[in-house]
PDB file of C-alpha atoms and ligand atoms in Angstrom:
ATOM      1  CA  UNK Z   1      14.548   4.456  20.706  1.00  0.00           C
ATOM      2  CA  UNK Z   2      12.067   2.393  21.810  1.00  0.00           C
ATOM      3  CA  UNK Z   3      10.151   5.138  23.401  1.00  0.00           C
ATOM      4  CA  UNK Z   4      10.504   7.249  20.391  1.00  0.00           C
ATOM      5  CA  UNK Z   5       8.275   4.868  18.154  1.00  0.00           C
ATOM      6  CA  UNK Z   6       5.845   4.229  20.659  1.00  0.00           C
ATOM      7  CA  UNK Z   7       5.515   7.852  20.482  1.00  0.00           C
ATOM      8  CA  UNK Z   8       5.144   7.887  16.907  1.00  0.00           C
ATOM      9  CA  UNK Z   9       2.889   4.729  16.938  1.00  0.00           C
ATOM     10  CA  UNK Z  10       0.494   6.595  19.367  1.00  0.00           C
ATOM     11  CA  UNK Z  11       0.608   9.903  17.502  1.00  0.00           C
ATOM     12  CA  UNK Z  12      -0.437   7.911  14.276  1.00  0.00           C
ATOM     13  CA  UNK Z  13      -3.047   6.309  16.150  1.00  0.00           C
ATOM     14  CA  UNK Z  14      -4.374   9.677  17.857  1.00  0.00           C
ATOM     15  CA  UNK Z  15      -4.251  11.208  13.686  1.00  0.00           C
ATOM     16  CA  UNK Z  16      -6.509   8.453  11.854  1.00  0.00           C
ATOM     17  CA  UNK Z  17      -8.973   9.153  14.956  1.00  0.00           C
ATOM     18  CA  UNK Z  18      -8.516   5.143  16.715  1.00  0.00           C
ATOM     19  CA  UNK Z  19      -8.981   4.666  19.872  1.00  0.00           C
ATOM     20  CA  UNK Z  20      -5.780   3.363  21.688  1.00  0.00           C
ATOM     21  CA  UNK Z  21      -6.389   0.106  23.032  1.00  0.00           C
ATOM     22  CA  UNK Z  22      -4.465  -1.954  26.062  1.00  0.00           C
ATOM     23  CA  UNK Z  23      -4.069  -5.297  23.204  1.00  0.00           C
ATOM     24  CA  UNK Z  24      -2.529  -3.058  20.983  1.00  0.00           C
ATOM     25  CA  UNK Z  25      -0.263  -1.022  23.468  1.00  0.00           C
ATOM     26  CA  UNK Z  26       0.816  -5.019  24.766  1.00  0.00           C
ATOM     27  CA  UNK Z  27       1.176  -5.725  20.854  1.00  0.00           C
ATOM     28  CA  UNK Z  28       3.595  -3.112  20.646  1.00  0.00           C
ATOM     29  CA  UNK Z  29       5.776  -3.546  23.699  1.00  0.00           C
ATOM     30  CA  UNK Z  30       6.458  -7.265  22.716  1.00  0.00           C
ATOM     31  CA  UNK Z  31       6.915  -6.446  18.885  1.00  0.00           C
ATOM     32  CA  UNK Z  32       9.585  -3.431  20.073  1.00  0.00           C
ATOM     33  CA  UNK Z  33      11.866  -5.937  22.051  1.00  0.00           C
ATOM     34  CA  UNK Z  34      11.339  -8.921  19.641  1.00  0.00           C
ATOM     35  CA  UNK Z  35      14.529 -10.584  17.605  1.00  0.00           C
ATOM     36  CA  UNK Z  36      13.845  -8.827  13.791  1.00  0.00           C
ATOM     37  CA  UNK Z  37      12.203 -10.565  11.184  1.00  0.00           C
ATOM     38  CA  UNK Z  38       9.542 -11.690  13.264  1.00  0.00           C
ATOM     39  CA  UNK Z  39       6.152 -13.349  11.123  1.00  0.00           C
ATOM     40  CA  UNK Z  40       2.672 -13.030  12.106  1.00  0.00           C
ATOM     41  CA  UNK Z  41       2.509 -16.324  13.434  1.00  0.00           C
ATOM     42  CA  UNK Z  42       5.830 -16.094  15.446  1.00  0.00           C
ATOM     43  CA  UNK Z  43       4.982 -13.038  16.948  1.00  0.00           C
ATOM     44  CA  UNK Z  44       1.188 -14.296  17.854  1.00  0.00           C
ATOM     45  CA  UNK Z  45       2.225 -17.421  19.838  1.00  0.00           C
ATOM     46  CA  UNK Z  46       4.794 -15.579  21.417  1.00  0.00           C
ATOM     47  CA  UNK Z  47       2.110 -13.309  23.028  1.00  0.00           C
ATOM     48  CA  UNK Z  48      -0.517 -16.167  23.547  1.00  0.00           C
ATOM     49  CA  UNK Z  49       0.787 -17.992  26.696  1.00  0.00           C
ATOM     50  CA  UNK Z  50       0.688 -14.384  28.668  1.00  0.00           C
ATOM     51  CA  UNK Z  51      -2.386 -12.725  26.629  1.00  0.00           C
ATOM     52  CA  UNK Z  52      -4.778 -15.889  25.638  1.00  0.00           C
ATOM     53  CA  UNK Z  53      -7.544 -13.200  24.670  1.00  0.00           C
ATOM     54  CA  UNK Z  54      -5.197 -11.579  22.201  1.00  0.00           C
ATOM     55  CA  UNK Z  55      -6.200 -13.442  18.464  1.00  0.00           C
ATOM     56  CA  UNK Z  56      -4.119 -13.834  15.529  1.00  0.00           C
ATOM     57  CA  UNK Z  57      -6.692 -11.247  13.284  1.00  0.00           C
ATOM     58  CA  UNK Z  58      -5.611  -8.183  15.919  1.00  0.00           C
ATOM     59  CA  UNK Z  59      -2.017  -9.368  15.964  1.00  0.00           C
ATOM     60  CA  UNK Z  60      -2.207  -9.328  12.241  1.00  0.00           C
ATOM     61  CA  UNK Z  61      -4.316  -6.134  12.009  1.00  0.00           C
ATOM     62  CA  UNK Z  62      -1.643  -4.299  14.570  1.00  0.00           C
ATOM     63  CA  UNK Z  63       1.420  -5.300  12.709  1.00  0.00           C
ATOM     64  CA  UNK Z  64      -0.184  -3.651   9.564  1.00  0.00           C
ATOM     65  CA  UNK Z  65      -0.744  -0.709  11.767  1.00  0.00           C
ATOM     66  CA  UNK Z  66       2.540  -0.453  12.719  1.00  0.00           C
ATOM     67  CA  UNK Z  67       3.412  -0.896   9.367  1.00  0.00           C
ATOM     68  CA  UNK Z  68       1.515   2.036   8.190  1.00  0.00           C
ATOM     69  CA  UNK Z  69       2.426   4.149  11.245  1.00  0.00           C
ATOM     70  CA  UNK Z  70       6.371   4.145   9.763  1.00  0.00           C
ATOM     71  CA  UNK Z  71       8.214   2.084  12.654  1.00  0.00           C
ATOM     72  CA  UNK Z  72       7.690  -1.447  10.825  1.00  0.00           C
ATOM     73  CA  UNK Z  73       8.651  -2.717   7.915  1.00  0.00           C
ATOM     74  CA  UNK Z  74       6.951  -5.497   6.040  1.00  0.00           C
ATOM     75  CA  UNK Z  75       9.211  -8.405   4.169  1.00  0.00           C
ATOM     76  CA  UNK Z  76       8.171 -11.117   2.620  1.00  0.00           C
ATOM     77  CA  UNK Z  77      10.779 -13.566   1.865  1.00  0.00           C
ATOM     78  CA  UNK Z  78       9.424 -16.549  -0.184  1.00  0.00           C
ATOM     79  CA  UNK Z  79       8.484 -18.431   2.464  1.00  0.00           C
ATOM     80  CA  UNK Z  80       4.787 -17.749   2.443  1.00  0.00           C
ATOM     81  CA  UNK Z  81       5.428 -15.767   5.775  1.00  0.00           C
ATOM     82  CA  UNK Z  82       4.769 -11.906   5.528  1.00  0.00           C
ATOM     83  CA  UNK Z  83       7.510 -10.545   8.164  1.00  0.00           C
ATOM     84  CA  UNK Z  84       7.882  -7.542  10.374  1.00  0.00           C
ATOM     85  CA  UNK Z  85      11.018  -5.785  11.734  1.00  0.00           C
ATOM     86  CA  UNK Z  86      11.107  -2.347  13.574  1.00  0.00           C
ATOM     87  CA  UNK Z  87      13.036   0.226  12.337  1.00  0.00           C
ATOM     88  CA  UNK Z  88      14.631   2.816  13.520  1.00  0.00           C
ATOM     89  CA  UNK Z  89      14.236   6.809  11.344  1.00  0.00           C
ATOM     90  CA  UNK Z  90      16.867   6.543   8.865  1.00  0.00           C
ATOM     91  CA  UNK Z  91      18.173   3.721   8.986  1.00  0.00           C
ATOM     92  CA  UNK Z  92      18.514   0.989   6.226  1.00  0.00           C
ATOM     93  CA  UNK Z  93      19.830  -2.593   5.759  1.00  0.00           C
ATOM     94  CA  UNK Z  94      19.681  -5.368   3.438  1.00  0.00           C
ATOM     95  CA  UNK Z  95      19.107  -8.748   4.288  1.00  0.00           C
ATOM     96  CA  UNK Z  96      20.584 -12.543   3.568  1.00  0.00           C
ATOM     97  CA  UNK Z  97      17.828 -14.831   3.169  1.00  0.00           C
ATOM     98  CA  UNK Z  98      18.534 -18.812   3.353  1.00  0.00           C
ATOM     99  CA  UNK Z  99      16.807 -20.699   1.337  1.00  0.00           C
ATOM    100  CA  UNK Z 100      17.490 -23.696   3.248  1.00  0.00           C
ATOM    101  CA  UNK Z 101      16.712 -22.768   6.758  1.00  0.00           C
ATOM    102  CA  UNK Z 102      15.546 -19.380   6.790  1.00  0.00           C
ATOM    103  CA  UNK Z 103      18.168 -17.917   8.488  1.00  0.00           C
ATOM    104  CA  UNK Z 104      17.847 -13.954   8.018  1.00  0.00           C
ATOM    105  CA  UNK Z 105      21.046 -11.678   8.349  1.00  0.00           C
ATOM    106  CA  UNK Z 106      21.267  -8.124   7.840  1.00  0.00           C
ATOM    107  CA  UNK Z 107      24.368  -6.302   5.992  1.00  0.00           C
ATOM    108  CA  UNK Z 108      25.105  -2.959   4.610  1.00  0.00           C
ATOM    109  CA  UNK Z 109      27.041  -1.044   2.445  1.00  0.00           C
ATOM    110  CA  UNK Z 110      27.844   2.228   1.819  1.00  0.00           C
ATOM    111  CA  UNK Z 111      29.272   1.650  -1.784  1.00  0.00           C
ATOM    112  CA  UNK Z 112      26.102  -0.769  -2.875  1.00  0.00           C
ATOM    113  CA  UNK Z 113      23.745   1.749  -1.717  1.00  0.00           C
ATOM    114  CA  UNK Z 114      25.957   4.790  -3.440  1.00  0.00           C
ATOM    115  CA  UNK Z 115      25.846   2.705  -6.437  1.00  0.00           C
ATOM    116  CA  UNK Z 116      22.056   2.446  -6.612  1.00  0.00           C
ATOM    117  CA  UNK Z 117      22.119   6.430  -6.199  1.00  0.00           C
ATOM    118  CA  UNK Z 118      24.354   6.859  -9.519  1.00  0.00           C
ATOM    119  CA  UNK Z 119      22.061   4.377 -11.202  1.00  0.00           C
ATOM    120  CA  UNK Z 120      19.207   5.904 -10.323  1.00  0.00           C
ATOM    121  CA  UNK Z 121      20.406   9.485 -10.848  1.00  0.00           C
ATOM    122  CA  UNK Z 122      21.433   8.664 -14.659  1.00  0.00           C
ATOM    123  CA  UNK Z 123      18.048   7.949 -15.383  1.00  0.00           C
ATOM    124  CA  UNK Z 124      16.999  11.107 -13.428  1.00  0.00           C
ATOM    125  CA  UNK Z 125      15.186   8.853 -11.146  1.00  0.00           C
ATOM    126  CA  UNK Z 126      14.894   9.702  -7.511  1.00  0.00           C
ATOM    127  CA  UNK Z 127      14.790   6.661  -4.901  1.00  0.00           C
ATOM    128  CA  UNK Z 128      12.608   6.395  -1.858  1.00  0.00           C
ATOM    129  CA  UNK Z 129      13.373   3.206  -0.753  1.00  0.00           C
ATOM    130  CA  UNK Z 130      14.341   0.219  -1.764  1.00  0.00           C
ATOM    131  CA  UNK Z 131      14.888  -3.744  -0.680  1.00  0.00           C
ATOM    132  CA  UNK Z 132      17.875  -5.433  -1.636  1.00  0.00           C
ATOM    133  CA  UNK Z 133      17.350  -9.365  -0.490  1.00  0.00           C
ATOM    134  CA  UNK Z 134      20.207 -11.779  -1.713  1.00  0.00           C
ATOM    135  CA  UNK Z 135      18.898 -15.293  -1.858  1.00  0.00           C
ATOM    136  CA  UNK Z 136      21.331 -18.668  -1.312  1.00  0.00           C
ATOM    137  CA  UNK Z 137      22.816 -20.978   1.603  1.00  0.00           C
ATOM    138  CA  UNK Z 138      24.094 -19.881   5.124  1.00  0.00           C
ATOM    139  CA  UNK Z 139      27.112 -20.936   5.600  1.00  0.00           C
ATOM    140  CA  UNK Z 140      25.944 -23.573   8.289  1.00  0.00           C
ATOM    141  CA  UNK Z 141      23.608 -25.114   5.577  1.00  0.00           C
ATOM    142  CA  UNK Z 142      26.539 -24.895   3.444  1.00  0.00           C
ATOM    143  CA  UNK Z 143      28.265 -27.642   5.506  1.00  0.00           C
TER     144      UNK Z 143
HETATM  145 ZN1  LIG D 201      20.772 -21.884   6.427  1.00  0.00          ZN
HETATM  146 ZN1  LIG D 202      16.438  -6.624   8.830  1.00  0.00          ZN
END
């Protein structure tokens, strides 16, 4: 899996004619085995202690890439934090944000997305994607 979107990462590269570069190749190996959800700045300072040359602009810059190149996804989830998460072909979730402590879970469901199909199909629209985020406490902050 892993190997599969560095392969598509570099084939996107390759096609818009950059030049593959060791900082983003280092980029990508830490994004690929990172917990999901990650931000910018989480991301960033978790590559600083090993890469000090590596600055927030090419982190920032590379995540877009990634973005762009179809194995990230971008999220932003009202926290003033624009997050990442790698994805695999195909495959959809829907997250749980807290509102309280940011806690991010994932869920899905065969008869919520099935549902969005029929509503979309009685207006004859067709869906390409779509982001479902459900907003409230965790049951820890609940307590
Ligand atoms: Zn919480
Ligand atoms: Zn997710």
């Amino acid at each position: 899996m892993k190997r599969a979107k560095t392969k598509i990462f570099h084939d996107f590269i390759a096609e818009r004619g950059l030049k593959s570069t060791r900082q983003r190749d280092i980029i990508l190996e830490a994004f690929l085995v990172s917990d999901r959800h990650l931000s910018i700045e989480e991301l960033y300072l978790h590559l600083r202690a090993a890469h000090p040359t590596i600055g927030y602009v090419t982190v920032y810059r590379t995540l877009k890439l990634f973005a762009e190149s179809g194995i990230a996804r971008e999220f932003q989830f009202g926290d003033g934090q624009t997050r990442y998460e790698h994805v695999a072909e195909g495959e959809h979730h829907d997250h749980l944000v807290c509102v309280r402590c940011g806690a991010i879970s994932e869920f899905s469901n065969a008869a919520m997305e099935a549902i969005q199909d029929e509503i979309a199909a009685a207006q004859g629209f067709i869906i390409q994607h779509h982001k479902m985020e459900l907003y409230g406490l965790c049951s820890a902050c609940q307590r």
